[in-house]
PDB file of C-alpha atoms in Angstrom:
ATOM      1  CA  MET A   1     139.759   7.932  43.070  1.00  0.00           C
ATOM      2  CA  ALA A   2     137.061   6.223  44.968  1.00  0.00           C
ATOM      3  CA  LYS A   3     137.048   6.820  48.656  1.00  0.00           C
ATOM      4  CA  LYS A   4     138.275   3.988  50.787  1.00  0.00           C
ATOM      5  CA  ARG A   5     135.537   2.403  52.750  1.00  0.00           C
ATOM      6  CA  PRO A   6     136.217   2.837  56.430  1.00  0.00           C
ATOM      7  CA  GLN A   7     137.243  -0.481  58.000  1.00  0.00           C
ATOM      8  CA  THR A   8     135.500  -1.689  61.098  1.00  0.00           C
ATOM      9  CA  LYS A   9     136.774  -4.321  63.482  1.00  0.00           C
ATOM     10  CA  ALA A  10     134.648  -7.390  63.774  1.00  0.00           C
ATOM     11  CA  LYS A  11     133.362  -7.980  67.243  1.00  0.00           C
ATOM     12  CA  PRO A  12     134.943 -10.984  68.898  1.00  0.00           C
ATOM     13  CA  PRO A  13     132.605 -13.942  69.337  1.00  0.00           C
ATOM     14  CA  GLN A  14     130.839 -13.902  72.660  1.00  0.00           C
ATOM     15  CA  LEU A  15     131.464 -17.257  74.306  1.00  0.00           C
ATOM     16  CA  THR A  16     130.325 -18.450  77.667  1.00  0.00           C
ATOM     17  CA  ASP A  17     132.813 -19.969  80.061  1.00  0.00           C
ATOM     18  CA  GLY A  18     131.525 -23.433  79.256  1.00  0.00           C
ATOM     19  CA  GLU A  19     132.267 -22.892  75.543  1.00  0.00           C
ATOM     20  CA  ILE A  20     135.900 -21.788  75.950  1.00  0.00           C
ATOM     21  CA  PRO A  21     138.121 -24.506  74.467  1.00  0.00           C
ATOM     22  CA  VAL A  22     141.546 -25.282  75.927  1.00  0.00           C
ATOM     23  CA  VAL A  23     144.395 -23.915  73.822  1.00  0.00           C
ATOM     24  CA  GLY A  24     148.114 -23.350  74.360  1.00  0.00           C
ATOM     25  CA  ALA A  25     148.979 -21.217  77.392  1.00  0.00           C
ATOM     26  CA  ARG A  26     150.642 -18.542  75.219  1.00  0.00           C
ATOM     27  CA  GLU A  27     148.001 -18.501  72.505  1.00  0.00           C
ATOM     28  CA  PRO A  28     145.273 -15.820  72.350  1.00  0.00           C
ATOM     29  CA  CYS A  29     142.296 -16.736  74.523  1.00  0.00           C
ATOM     30  CA  PRO A  30     139.387 -17.950  72.327  1.00  0.00           C
ATOM     31  CA  CYS A  31     137.004 -15.675  74.237  1.00  0.00           C
ATOM     32  CA  GLY A  32     138.293 -12.735  72.185  1.00  0.00           C
ATOM     33  CA  SER A  33     139.665 -10.696  75.083  1.00  0.00           C
ATOM     34  CA  GLY A  34     142.998 -10.189  73.345  1.00  0.00           C
ATOM     35  CA  ARG A  35     144.914 -11.659  76.283  1.00  0.00           C
ATOM     36  CA  ARG A  36     146.864 -14.880  76.309  1.00  0.00           C
ATOM     37  CA  TYR A  37     144.913 -17.939  77.408  1.00  0.00           C
ATOM     38  CA  LYS A  38     147.020 -18.440  80.560  1.00  0.00           C
ATOM     39  CA  ALA A  39     146.194 -14.894  81.713  1.00  0.00           C
ATOM     40  CA  CYS A  40     142.499 -15.176  80.905  1.00  0.00           C
ATOM     41  CA  HIS A  41     140.276 -18.261  81.024  1.00  0.00           C
ATOM     42  CA  GLY A  42     143.301 -20.535  81.461  1.00  0.00           C
ATOM     43  CA  ARG A  43     143.935 -19.020  84.887  1.00  0.00           C
ATOM     44  CA  ALA A  44     140.762 -20.503  86.357  1.00  0.00           C
ATOM     45  CA  ALA A  45     141.453 -23.875  84.747  1.00  0.00           C
ATOM     46  CA  ALA A  46     144.979 -23.978  86.161  1.00  0.00           C
ATOM     47  CA  HIS A  47     143.746 -22.954  89.604  1.00  0.00           C
ATOM     48  CA  ALA A  48     141.140 -25.718  89.581  1.00  0.00           C
ATOM     49  CA  VAL A  49     143.854 -28.297  88.871  1.00  0.00           C
ATOM     50  CA  THR A  50     146.504 -27.076  91.321  1.00  0.00           C
ATOM     51  CA  GLU A  51     144.334 -25.959  94.257  1.00  0.00           C
ATOM     52  CA  LEU A  52     145.090 -28.197  97.234  1.00  0.00           C
ATOM     53  CA  VAL A  53     142.127 -30.170  98.561  1.00  0.00           C
ATOM     54  CA  GLN A  54     142.752 -30.400 102.306  1.00  0.00           C
ATOM     55  CA  ARG A  55     140.630 -33.519 102.894  1.00  0.00           C
ATOM     56  CA  PRO A  56     140.664 -35.452  99.605  1.00  0.00           C
ATOM     57  CA  PHE A  57     139.084 -38.578 101.125  1.00  0.00           C
ATOM     58  CA  GLU A  58     136.259 -36.798 102.964  1.00  0.00           C
ATOM     59  CA  GLY A  59     132.911 -38.441 102.281  1.00  0.00           C
ATOM     60  CA  LEU A  60     134.411 -41.830 101.461  1.00  0.00           C
ATOM     61  CA  PRO A  61     133.696 -44.757 103.780  1.00  0.00           C
ATOM     62  CA  GLY A  62     136.773 -45.311 105.943  1.00  0.00           C
ATOM     63  CA  GLU A  63     138.289 -41.836 105.457  1.00  0.00           C
ATOM     64  CA  CYS A  64     140.689 -42.398 108.377  1.00  0.00           C
ATOM     65  CA  ASP A  65     141.882 -45.694 106.906  1.00  0.00           C
ATOM     66  CA  TRP A  66     142.386 -44.052 103.487  1.00  0.00           C
ATOM     67  CA  VAL A  67     144.741 -41.593 105.190  1.00  0.00           C
ATOM     68  CA  ALA A  68     146.557 -44.375 107.055  1.00  0.00           C
ATOM     69  CA  LEU A  69     147.042 -46.443 103.910  1.00  0.00           C
ATOM     70  CA  ARG A  70     148.232 -43.397 101.989  1.00  0.00           C
ATOM     71  CA  GLU A  71     150.793 -42.248 104.588  1.00  0.00           C
ATOM     72  CA  LEU A  72     151.533 -44.874 107.236  1.00  0.00           C
ATOM     73  CA  VAL A  73     150.967 -48.482 106.178  1.00  0.00           C
ATOM     74  CA  PRO A  74     153.545 -50.233 103.978  1.00  0.00           C
ATOM     75  CA  ALA A  75     151.492 -53.097 102.551  1.00  0.00           C
ATOM     76  CA  ALA A  76     147.711 -53.387 102.556  1.00  0.00           C
ATOM     77  CA  THR A  77     144.816 -54.036 100.190  1.00  0.00           C
ATOM     78  CA  VAL A  78     141.110 -53.186 100.144  1.00  0.00           C
ATOM     79  CA  GLU A  79     138.412 -54.477  97.823  1.00  0.00           C
ATOM     80  CA  LEU A  80     136.586 -51.491  96.282  1.00  0.00           C
ATOM     81  CA  THR A  81     132.921 -51.379  95.264  1.00  0.00           C
ATOM     82  CA  LEU A  82     131.947 -49.165  92.325  1.00  0.00           C
ATOM     83  CA  LYS A  83     128.644 -47.259  92.248  1.00  0.00           C
ATOM     84  CA  GLU A  84     127.802 -48.534  88.790  1.00  0.00           C
ATOM     85  CA  GLY A  85     129.075 -52.057  89.402  1.00  0.00           C
ATOM     86  CA  LEU A  86     132.022 -53.731  87.704  1.00  0.00           C
ATOM     87  CA  PRO A  87     132.363 -53.357  83.926  1.00  0.00           C
ATOM     88  CA  GLU A  88     132.252 -56.480  81.811  1.00  0.00           C
ATOM     89  CA  GLY A  89     135.574 -58.287  81.918  1.00  0.00           C
ATOM     90  CA  VAL A  90     136.672 -56.711  85.231  1.00  0.00           C
ATOM     91  CA  PRO A  91     136.227 -59.305  88.007  1.00  0.00           C
ATOM     92  CA  SER A  92     137.437 -57.041  90.826  1.00  0.00           C
ATOM     93  CA  VAL A  93     138.968 -53.674  91.739  1.00  0.00           C
ATOM     94  CA  THR A  94     141.487 -53.645  94.586  1.00  0.00           C
ATOM     95  CA  LEU A  95     143.128 -50.667  96.249  1.00  0.00           C
ATOM     96  CA  ALA A  96     146.782 -51.333  97.161  1.00  0.00           C
ATOM     97  CA  THR A  97     149.188 -49.172  99.100  1.00  0.00           C
ATOM     98  CA  VAL A  98     151.992 -49.690  96.563  1.00  0.00           C
ATOM     99  CA  LEU A  99     152.283 -51.460  93.210  1.00  0.00           C
ATOM    100  CA  PRO A 100     155.375 -52.913  91.496  1.00  0.00           C
ATOM    101  CA  MET A 101     157.567 -50.375  89.704  1.00  0.00           C
ATOM    102  CA  ALA A 102     155.493 -47.678  91.499  1.00  0.00           C
ATOM    103  CA  TRP A 103     152.784 -48.027  88.832  1.00  0.00           C
ATOM    104  CA  PRO A 104     149.693 -45.901  89.535  1.00  0.00           C
ATOM    105  CA  ALA A 105     147.480 -48.808  88.461  1.00  0.00           C
ATOM    106  CA  LEU A 106     147.630 -52.199  86.809  1.00  0.00           C
ATOM    107  CA  ARG A 107     145.128 -54.161  84.732  1.00  0.00           C
ATOM    108  CA  ARG A 108     146.056 -57.766  85.359  1.00  0.00           C
ATOM    109  CA  ASP A 109     145.982 -60.530  82.777  1.00  0.00           C
ATOM    110  CA  ASP A 110     142.673 -61.786  84.207  1.00  0.00           C
ATOM    111  CA  GLY A 111     141.120 -58.311  83.798  1.00  0.00           C
ATOM    112  CA  SER A 112     141.148 -57.370  87.497  1.00  0.00           C
ATOM    113  CA  VAL A 113     142.379 -53.911  88.467  1.00  0.00           C
ATOM    114  CA  LEU A 114     144.905 -52.894  91.121  1.00  0.00           C
ATOM    115  CA  LEU A 115     144.903 -49.191  92.046  1.00  0.00           C
ATOM    116  CA  GLY A 116     148.011 -47.823  93.783  1.00  0.00           C
ATOM    117  CA  LEU A 117     147.498 -45.288  96.573  1.00  0.00           C
ATOM    118  CA  GLN A 118     151.014 -44.196  97.564  1.00  0.00           C
ATOM    119  CA  ASN A 119     151.964 -42.424  94.339  1.00  0.00           C
ATOM    120  CA  ASP A 120     152.889 -38.849  93.533  1.00  0.00           C
ATOM    121  CA  THR A 121     149.902 -36.999  92.099  1.00  0.00           C
ATOM    122  CA  ALA A 122     149.970 -34.245  89.501  1.00  0.00           C
ATOM    123  CA  SER A 123     147.211 -32.035  90.881  1.00  0.00           C
ATOM    124  CA  GLY A 124     146.165 -30.758  94.272  1.00  0.00           C
ATOM    125  CA  ASP A 125     143.300 -33.245  94.519  1.00  0.00           C
ATOM    126  CA  ILE A 126     144.446 -36.801  95.191  1.00  0.00           C
ATOM    127  CA  SER A 127     140.876 -38.049  94.889  1.00  0.00           C
ATOM    128  CA  ARG A 128     140.493 -36.683  91.353  1.00  0.00           C
ATOM    129  CA  ASP A 129     143.866 -38.058  90.241  1.00  0.00           C
ATOM    130  CA  LEU A 130     143.063 -41.514  91.635  1.00  0.00           C
ATOM    131  CA  ALA A 131     139.633 -41.503  89.997  1.00  0.00           C
ATOM    132  CA  ASP A 132     141.180 -40.628  86.645  1.00  0.00           C
ATOM    133  CA  THR A 133     143.724 -43.441  87.039  1.00  0.00           C
ATOM    134  CA  LEU A 134     140.975 -45.882  88.009  1.00  0.00           C
ATOM    135  CA  GLU A 135     138.808 -45.008  85.009  1.00  0.00           C
ATOM    136  CA  ARG A 136     141.741 -45.494  82.646  1.00  0.00           C
ATOM    137  CA  ALA A 137     142.652 -48.800  84.324  1.00  0.00           C
ATOM    138  CA  LEU A 138     139.104 -50.092  83.798  1.00  0.00           C
ATOM    139  CA  ARG A 139     139.502 -49.423  80.061  1.00  0.00           C
ATOM    140  CA  ALA A 140     143.108 -50.638  79.732  1.00  0.00           C
ATOM    141  CA  GLU A 141     144.037 -53.846  77.965  1.00  0.00           C
ATOM    142  CA  PRO A 142     144.595 -56.799  80.322  1.00  0.00           C
ATOM    143  CA  GLY A 143     148.221 -57.156  81.322  1.00  0.00           C
ATOM    144  CA  THR A 144     148.820 -53.396  81.047  1.00  0.00           C
ATOM    145  CA  PRO A 145     150.140 -50.943  83.656  1.00  0.00           C
ATOM    146  CA  VAL A 146     148.568 -47.468  83.739  1.00  0.00           C
ATOM    147  CA  GLN A 147     150.845 -44.434  83.872  1.00  0.00           C
ATOM    148  CA  GLY A 148     150.141 -41.295  85.877  1.00  0.00           C
ATOM    149  CA  ARG A 149     148.983 -37.998  84.417  1.00  0.00           C
ATOM    150  CA  ARG A 150     147.271 -34.790  85.494  1.00  0.00           C
ATOM    151  CA  ALA A 151     143.561 -35.442  85.731  1.00  0.00           C
ATOM    152  CA  PRO A 152     141.169 -33.091  83.911  1.00  0.00           C
ATOM    153  CA  ALA A 153     139.909 -30.338  86.200  1.00  0.00           C
ATOM    154  CA  ASP A 154     136.304 -31.369  85.526  1.00  0.00           C
ATOM    155  CA  GLY A 155     136.929 -35.095  85.874  1.00  0.00           C
ATOM    156  CA  PRO A 156     135.207 -37.281  88.480  1.00  0.00           C
ATOM    157  CA  ARG A 157     136.557 -37.878  91.989  1.00  0.00           C
ATOM    158  CA  LEU A 158     136.624 -41.138  93.923  1.00  0.00           C
ATOM    159  CA  GLN A 159     133.483 -39.944  95.691  1.00  0.00           C
ATOM    160  CA  ASP A 160     131.729 -40.030  92.300  1.00  0.00           C
ATOM    161  CA  LEU A 161     132.893 -43.539  91.395  1.00  0.00           C
ATOM    162  CA  LEU A 162     132.840 -45.535  94.647  1.00  0.00           C
ATOM    163  CA  ASP A 163     129.786 -46.824  96.498  1.00  0.00           C
ATOM    164  CA  ALA A 164     129.461 -44.697  99.649  1.00  0.00           C
ATOM    165  CA  GLU A 165     127.431 -47.432 101.370  1.00  0.00           C
ATOM    166  CA  ALA A 166     129.976 -50.204 100.839  1.00  0.00           C
ATOM    167  CA  ALA A 167     132.294 -51.339 103.617  1.00  0.00           C
ATOM    168  CA  PHE A 168     135.935 -50.287 103.532  1.00  0.00           C
ATOM    169  CA  GLU A 169     137.912 -53.104 105.154  1.00  0.00           C
ATOM    170  CA  PRO A 170     141.714 -52.889 104.848  1.00  0.00           C
ATOM    171  CA  VAL A 171     143.709 -56.103 104.965  1.00  0.00           C
ATOM    172  CA  VAL A 172     147.248 -55.438 106.188  1.00  0.00           C
ATOM    173  CA  GLN A 173     149.708 -57.676 104.348  1.00  0.00           C
ATOM    174  CA  SER A 174     153.017 -58.992 105.694  1.00  0.00           C
ATOM    175  CA  GLY A 175     154.622 -58.346 102.305  1.00  0.00           C
ATOM    176  CA  PHE A 176     153.871 -57.570  98.682  1.00  0.00           C
ATOM    177  CA  GLU A 177     153.299 -61.073  97.334  1.00  0.00           C
ATOM    178  CA  PHE A 178     149.775 -59.972  96.387  1.00  0.00           C
ATOM    179  CA  TRP A 179     151.396 -58.145  93.468  1.00  0.00           C
ATOM    180  CA  VAL A 180     151.936 -61.343  91.484  1.00  0.00           C
ATOM    181  CA  PRO A 181     149.670 -64.384  91.516  1.00  0.00           C
ATOM    182  CA  ASP A 182     152.513 -66.444  90.019  1.00  0.00           C
ATOM    183  CA  ALA A 183     155.768 -65.099  91.458  1.00  0.00           C
ATOM    184  CA  GLU A 184     157.886 -67.806  89.790  1.00  0.00           C
ATOM    185  CA  ASN A 185     157.022 -66.507  86.323  1.00  0.00           C
ATOM    186  CA  SER A 186     157.465 -62.798  87.088  1.00  0.00           C
ATOM    187  CA  THR A 187     159.832 -60.635  85.075  1.00  0.00           C
ATOM    188  CA  PRO A 188     163.234 -59.885  86.637  1.00  0.00           C
ATOM    189  CA  GLU A 189     162.221 -56.243  87.094  1.00  0.00           C
ATOM    190  CA  VAL A 190     159.067 -57.129  89.045  1.00  0.00           C
ATOM    191  CA  THR A 191     160.935 -59.745  91.098  1.00  0.00           C
ATOM    192  CA  ALA A 192     163.610 -57.214  92.056  1.00  0.00           C
ATOM    193  CA  SER A 193     160.971 -54.612  92.906  1.00  0.00           C
ATOM    194  CA  LEU A 194     159.160 -57.170  95.089  1.00  0.00           C
ATOM    195  CA  GLU A 195     162.353 -58.042  96.975  1.00  0.00           C
ATOM    196  CA  ARG A 196     163.192 -54.378  97.620  1.00  0.00           C
ATOM    197  CA  ALA A 197     159.659 -53.618  98.821  1.00  0.00           C
ATOM    198  CA  ASN A 198     159.545 -56.593 101.183  1.00  0.00           C
ATOM    199  CA  ALA A 199     162.918 -55.655 102.667  1.00  0.00           C
ATOM    200  CA  ALA A 200     161.716 -52.109 103.422  1.00  0.00           C
ATOM    201  CA  ALA A 201     158.273 -53.006 104.817  1.00  0.00           C
ATOM    202  CA  ILE A 202     157.831 -52.329 108.553  1.00  0.00           C
ATOM    203  CA  PRO A 203     155.745 -55.000 110.346  1.00  0.00           C
ATOM    204  CA  THR A 204     152.309 -53.427 110.830  1.00  0.00           C
ATOM    205  CA  VAL A 205     149.006 -54.560 112.369  1.00  0.00           C
ATOM    206  CA  ARG A 206     145.602 -52.849 112.302  1.00  0.00           C
ATOM    207  CA  LEU A 207     143.896 -52.988 115.698  1.00  0.00           C
ATOM    208  CA  SER A 208     140.516 -54.713 115.687  1.00  0.00           C
ATOM    209  CA  GLY A 209     138.905 -52.973 118.684  1.00  0.00           C
ATOM    210  CA  VAL A 210     139.130 -49.348 117.480  1.00  0.00           C
ATOM    211  CA  ASP A 211     139.031 -47.695 114.073  1.00  0.00           C
ATOM    212  CA  ALA A 212     142.095 -46.749 112.010  1.00  0.00           C
ATOM    213  CA  ALA A 213     144.730 -47.483 114.680  1.00  0.00           C
ATOM    214  CA  TYR A 214     147.899 -49.163 113.417  1.00  0.00           C
ATOM    215  CA  TRP A 215     150.625 -50.785 115.498  1.00  0.00           C
ATOM    216  CA  CYS A 216     154.064 -50.998 113.928  1.00  0.00           C
ATOM    217  CA  GLU A 217     157.408 -52.477 114.927  1.00  0.00           C
ATOM    218  CA  THR A 218     160.772 -50.764 114.487  1.00  0.00           C
ATOM    219  CA  PRO A 219     164.219 -51.867 115.683  1.00  0.00           C
ATOM    220  CA  GLU A 220     164.344 -49.357 118.567  1.00  0.00           C
ATOM    221  CA  LYS A 221     160.723 -49.323 119.769  1.00  0.00           C
ATOM    222  CA  ASN A 222     157.181 -49.988 118.659  1.00  0.00           C
ATOM    223  CA  HIS A 223     154.534 -47.375 117.908  1.00  0.00           C
ATOM    224  CA  LEU A 224     150.797 -46.925 117.696  1.00  0.00           C
ATOM    225  CA  ARG A 225     149.613 -44.427 115.077  1.00  0.00           C
ATOM    226  CA  TRP A 226     145.899 -43.694 115.249  1.00  0.00           C
ATOM    227  CA  VAL A 227     144.123 -41.631 112.572  1.00  0.00           C
ATOM    228  CA  MET A 228     141.207 -39.785 114.178  1.00  0.00           C
ATOM    229  CA  PRO A 229     138.231 -38.063 112.492  1.00  0.00           C
ATOM    230  CA  HIS A 230     137.744 -35.268 115.047  1.00  0.00           C
ATOM    231  CA  ALA A 231     138.363 -31.576 114.299  1.00  0.00           C
ATOM    232  CA  GLU A 232     142.016 -30.803 114.998  1.00  0.00           C
ATOM    233  CA  GLU A 233     141.572 -28.060 117.589  1.00  0.00           C
ATOM    234  CA  GLN A 234     138.968 -30.032 119.514  1.00  0.00           C
ATOM    235  CA  LEU A 235     141.114 -33.169 119.447  1.00  0.00           C
ATOM    236  CA  LEU A 236     144.249 -31.351 120.631  1.00  0.00           C
ATOM    237  CA  ASP A 237     142.295 -29.841 123.519  1.00  0.00           C
ATOM    238  CA  ALA A 238     141.004 -33.282 124.498  1.00  0.00           C
ATOM    239  CA  LEU A 239     144.454 -34.865 124.275  1.00  0.00           C
ATOM    240  CA  ALA A 240     145.880 -32.028 126.366  1.00  0.00           C
ATOM    241  CA  ARG A 241     143.258 -32.584 129.078  1.00  0.00           C
ATOM    242  CA  LEU A 242     144.170 -36.261 129.256  1.00  0.00           C
ATOM    243  CA  HIS A 243     147.920 -35.629 129.063  1.00  0.00           C
ATOM    244  CA  ALA A 244     147.842 -33.092 131.899  1.00  0.00           C
ATOM    245  CA  ALA A 245     145.849 -35.537 134.012  1.00  0.00           C
ATOM    246  CA  GLY A 246     148.344 -38.339 133.380  1.00  0.00           C
ATOM    247  CA  ARG A 247     145.734 -40.357 131.458  1.00  0.00           C
ATOM    248  CA  SER A 248     147.088 -40.199 127.903  1.00  0.00           C
ATOM    249  CA  SER A 249     149.246 -43.336 127.949  1.00  0.00           C
ATOM    250  CA  LEU A 250     148.313 -46.829 126.782  1.00  0.00           C
ATOM    251  CA  GLY A 251     149.839 -48.616 129.737  1.00  0.00           C
ATOM    252  CA  GLU A 252     153.148 -48.919 131.563  1.00  0.00           C
ATOM    253  CA  GLY A 253     156.123 -47.730 129.554  1.00  0.00           C
ATOM    254  CA  THR A 254     153.976 -46.153 126.800  1.00  0.00           C
ATOM    255  CA  ARG A 255     153.849 -42.464 126.025  1.00  0.00           C
ATOM    256  CA  LEU A 256     151.858 -40.082 123.818  1.00  0.00           C
ATOM    257  CA  VAL A 257     154.696 -38.312 122.002  1.00  0.00           C
ATOM    258  CA  GLY A 258     152.942 -36.074 119.482  1.00  0.00           C
ATOM    259  CA  SER A 259     150.932 -36.312 116.289  1.00  0.00           C
ATOM    260  CA  PHE A 260     151.009 -36.175 112.527  1.00  0.00           C
ATOM    261  CA  ARG A 261     148.749 -33.970 110.416  1.00  0.00           C
ATOM    262  CA  ALA A 262     147.755 -35.736 107.198  1.00  0.00           C
ATOM    263  CA  HIS A 263     145.101 -34.923 104.595  1.00  0.00           C
ATOM    264  CA  GLY A 264     143.097 -32.791 106.988  1.00  0.00           C
ATOM    265  CA  LEU A 265     143.103 -35.298 109.858  1.00  0.00           C
ATOM    266  CA  THR A 266     145.203 -35.623 113.021  1.00  0.00           C
ATOM    267  CA  VAL A 267     147.169 -38.783 113.842  1.00  0.00           C
ATOM    268  CA  PRO A 268     148.242 -39.104 117.504  1.00  0.00           C
ATOM    269  CA  VAL A 269     151.376 -41.244 117.984  1.00  0.00           C
ATOM    270  CA  TRP A 270     152.401 -43.326 121.012  1.00  0.00           C
ATOM    271  CA  ASP A 271     155.816 -44.806 121.712  1.00  0.00           C
ATOM    272  CA  LEU A 272     155.585 -48.375 122.995  1.00  0.00           C
ATOM    273  CA  PRO A 273     158.256 -50.615 124.517  1.00  0.00           C
ATOM    274  CA  SER A 274     159.645 -53.075 121.978  1.00  0.00           C
ATOM    275  CA  GLY A 275     157.989 -55.947 123.835  1.00  0.00           C
ATOM    276  CA  VAL A 276     154.470 -54.498 123.507  1.00  0.00           C
ATOM    277  CA  THR A 277     152.632 -56.243 120.684  1.00  0.00           C
ATOM    278  CA  ALA A 278     149.501 -55.214 118.796  1.00  0.00           C
ATOM    279  CA  GLU A 279     147.483 -57.671 120.863  1.00  0.00           C
ATOM    280  CA  ASP A 280     148.854 -56.153 124.075  1.00  0.00           C
ATOM    281  CA  VAL A 281     147.606 -52.690 123.141  1.00  0.00           C
ATOM    282  CA  GLU A 282     144.082 -53.673 122.053  1.00  0.00           C
ATOM    283  CA  LYS A 283     142.458 -53.303 125.485  1.00  0.00           C
ATOM    284  CA  PRO A 284     144.365 -50.132 126.503  1.00  0.00           C
ATOM    285  CA  ALA A 285     143.411 -48.510 123.179  1.00  0.00           C
ATOM    286  CA  ALA A 286     139.723 -49.304 123.704  1.00  0.00           C
ATOM    287  CA  GLU A 287     139.903 -47.843 127.215  1.00  0.00           C
ATOM    288  CA  PHE A 288     141.670 -44.746 125.898  1.00  0.00           C
ATOM    289  CA  ALA A 289     138.891 -44.283 123.328  1.00  0.00           C
ATOM    290  CA  GLU A 290     136.382 -44.076 126.191  1.00  0.00           C
ATOM    291  CA  ARG A 291     138.493 -41.491 128.054  1.00  0.00           C
ATOM    292  CA  LEU A 292     138.922 -39.488 124.870  1.00  0.00           C
ATOM    293  CA  ALA A 293     135.162 -39.387 124.241  1.00  0.00           C
ATOM    294  CA  VAL A 294     134.657 -37.806 127.676  1.00  0.00           C
ATOM    295  CA  ALA A 295     137.459 -35.295 127.082  1.00  0.00           C
ATOM    296  CA  LEU A 296     136.058 -34.362 123.663  1.00  0.00           C
ATOM    297  CA  ALA A 297     132.715 -33.541 125.278  1.00  0.00           C
ATOM    298  CA  ALA A 298     134.286 -31.172 127.843  1.00  0.00           C
ATOM    299  CA  THR A 299     133.566 -27.471 127.241  1.00  0.00           C
ATOM    300  CA  GLU A 300     135.313 -25.662 130.106  1.00  0.00           C
ATOM    301  CA  PRO A 301     138.466 -23.647 129.266  1.00  0.00           C
ATOM    302  CA  LEU A 302     141.820 -25.410 129.526  1.00  0.00           C
ATOM    303  CA  THR A 303     143.686 -25.012 132.795  1.00  0.00           C
ATOM    304  CA  ALA A 304     147.252 -23.700 132.914  1.00  0.00           C
ATOM    305  CA  ASP A 305     148.615 -27.269 133.045  1.00  0.00           C
ATOM    306  CA  GLU A 306     146.405 -28.312 130.165  1.00  0.00           C
ATOM    307  CA  ARG A 307     147.526 -25.340 128.079  1.00  0.00           C
ATOM    308  CA  ARG A 308     151.164 -26.297 128.686  1.00  0.00           C
ATOM    309  CA  ALA A 309     150.390 -29.875 127.699  1.00  0.00           C
ATOM    310  CA  ARG A 310     148.668 -28.649 124.539  1.00  0.00           C
ATOM    311  CA  GLY A 311     151.644 -26.483 123.644  1.00  0.00           C
ATOM    312  CA  GLY A 312     153.937 -29.464 123.973  1.00  0.00           C
ATOM    313  CA  LEU A 313     151.737 -31.614 121.744  1.00  0.00           C
ATOM    314  CA  THR A 314     151.456 -28.842 119.154  1.00  0.00           C
ATOM    315  CA  ASN A 315     155.237 -28.349 119.080  1.00  0.00           C
ATOM    316  CA  ARG A 316     155.697 -32.037 118.344  1.00  0.00           C
ATOM    317  CA  GLN A 317     153.188 -32.097 115.506  1.00  0.00           C
ATOM    318  CA  VAL A 318     154.511 -32.995 112.057  1.00  0.00           C
ATOM    319  CA  THR A 319     152.645 -32.342 108.806  1.00  0.00           C
ATOM    320  CA  LEU A 320     152.838 -35.211 106.328  1.00  0.00           C
ATOM    321  CA  SER A 321     150.626 -33.684 103.624  1.00  0.00           C
TER     322      SER A 321
END
């Protein structure tokens, strides 16, 4: 009998990370390691998709207003400017806080695009998810809503698509009529969604004298919620200095009550008497901004009273995202 030829195992193909295709999580990794994809090259891909980006709107014009529109403002719109200009057949792209039926985006009959901001996102990077939705909306057929999905880990972010030099100018709306140019001919579902949204919307006004400060009216009292770009620790120190000195209010009957933490930024909150309107708080807010600038520049250690004030502010801080 002829001797059997000894068998040798073929060497697995040597692939670079950039050449590894995506396969099922439980399938063998194409790199030839012998491990399942999810335990090999799939691990890095999954991490890239789920890793939380602390400041998803950093680098965009109006970062503080992006945060406010995402978390605080019921109804608002902003005209967006794309780096590469508008594609043929797309007359405009508008960011909206909320869209009917909670759609992530909508390509209207006239070809214009509405991009919804207050939607659940599938990955840890809101900017990447919104960019993916926007790109798909630009390609969608007119009259078509765009559904959400998990954006590819290597997909563009809003910072890649939007013009960083363009102005970001939110327009706070009293309701959601901007959803439908012709409300009388809307479907029953959209009409019902519009009625529910309008009923739930809290009256809100963006102050004109300072950036990203929003007055809102509730049945018990009014509030001012002001998204600030300063580093959190530095801002809390400055607020504590003012609070301990009795200079943190916005006038008689108003009180700095705490802050939100949202998308990497801090949002101080003031309680206002129900009779204090947005117009009433314009001048006090501008004066507070001047006091805050001085407090932010201070470098001496906090006093005992200031440390107690800081502790109180920190204990009343709520994380929104």
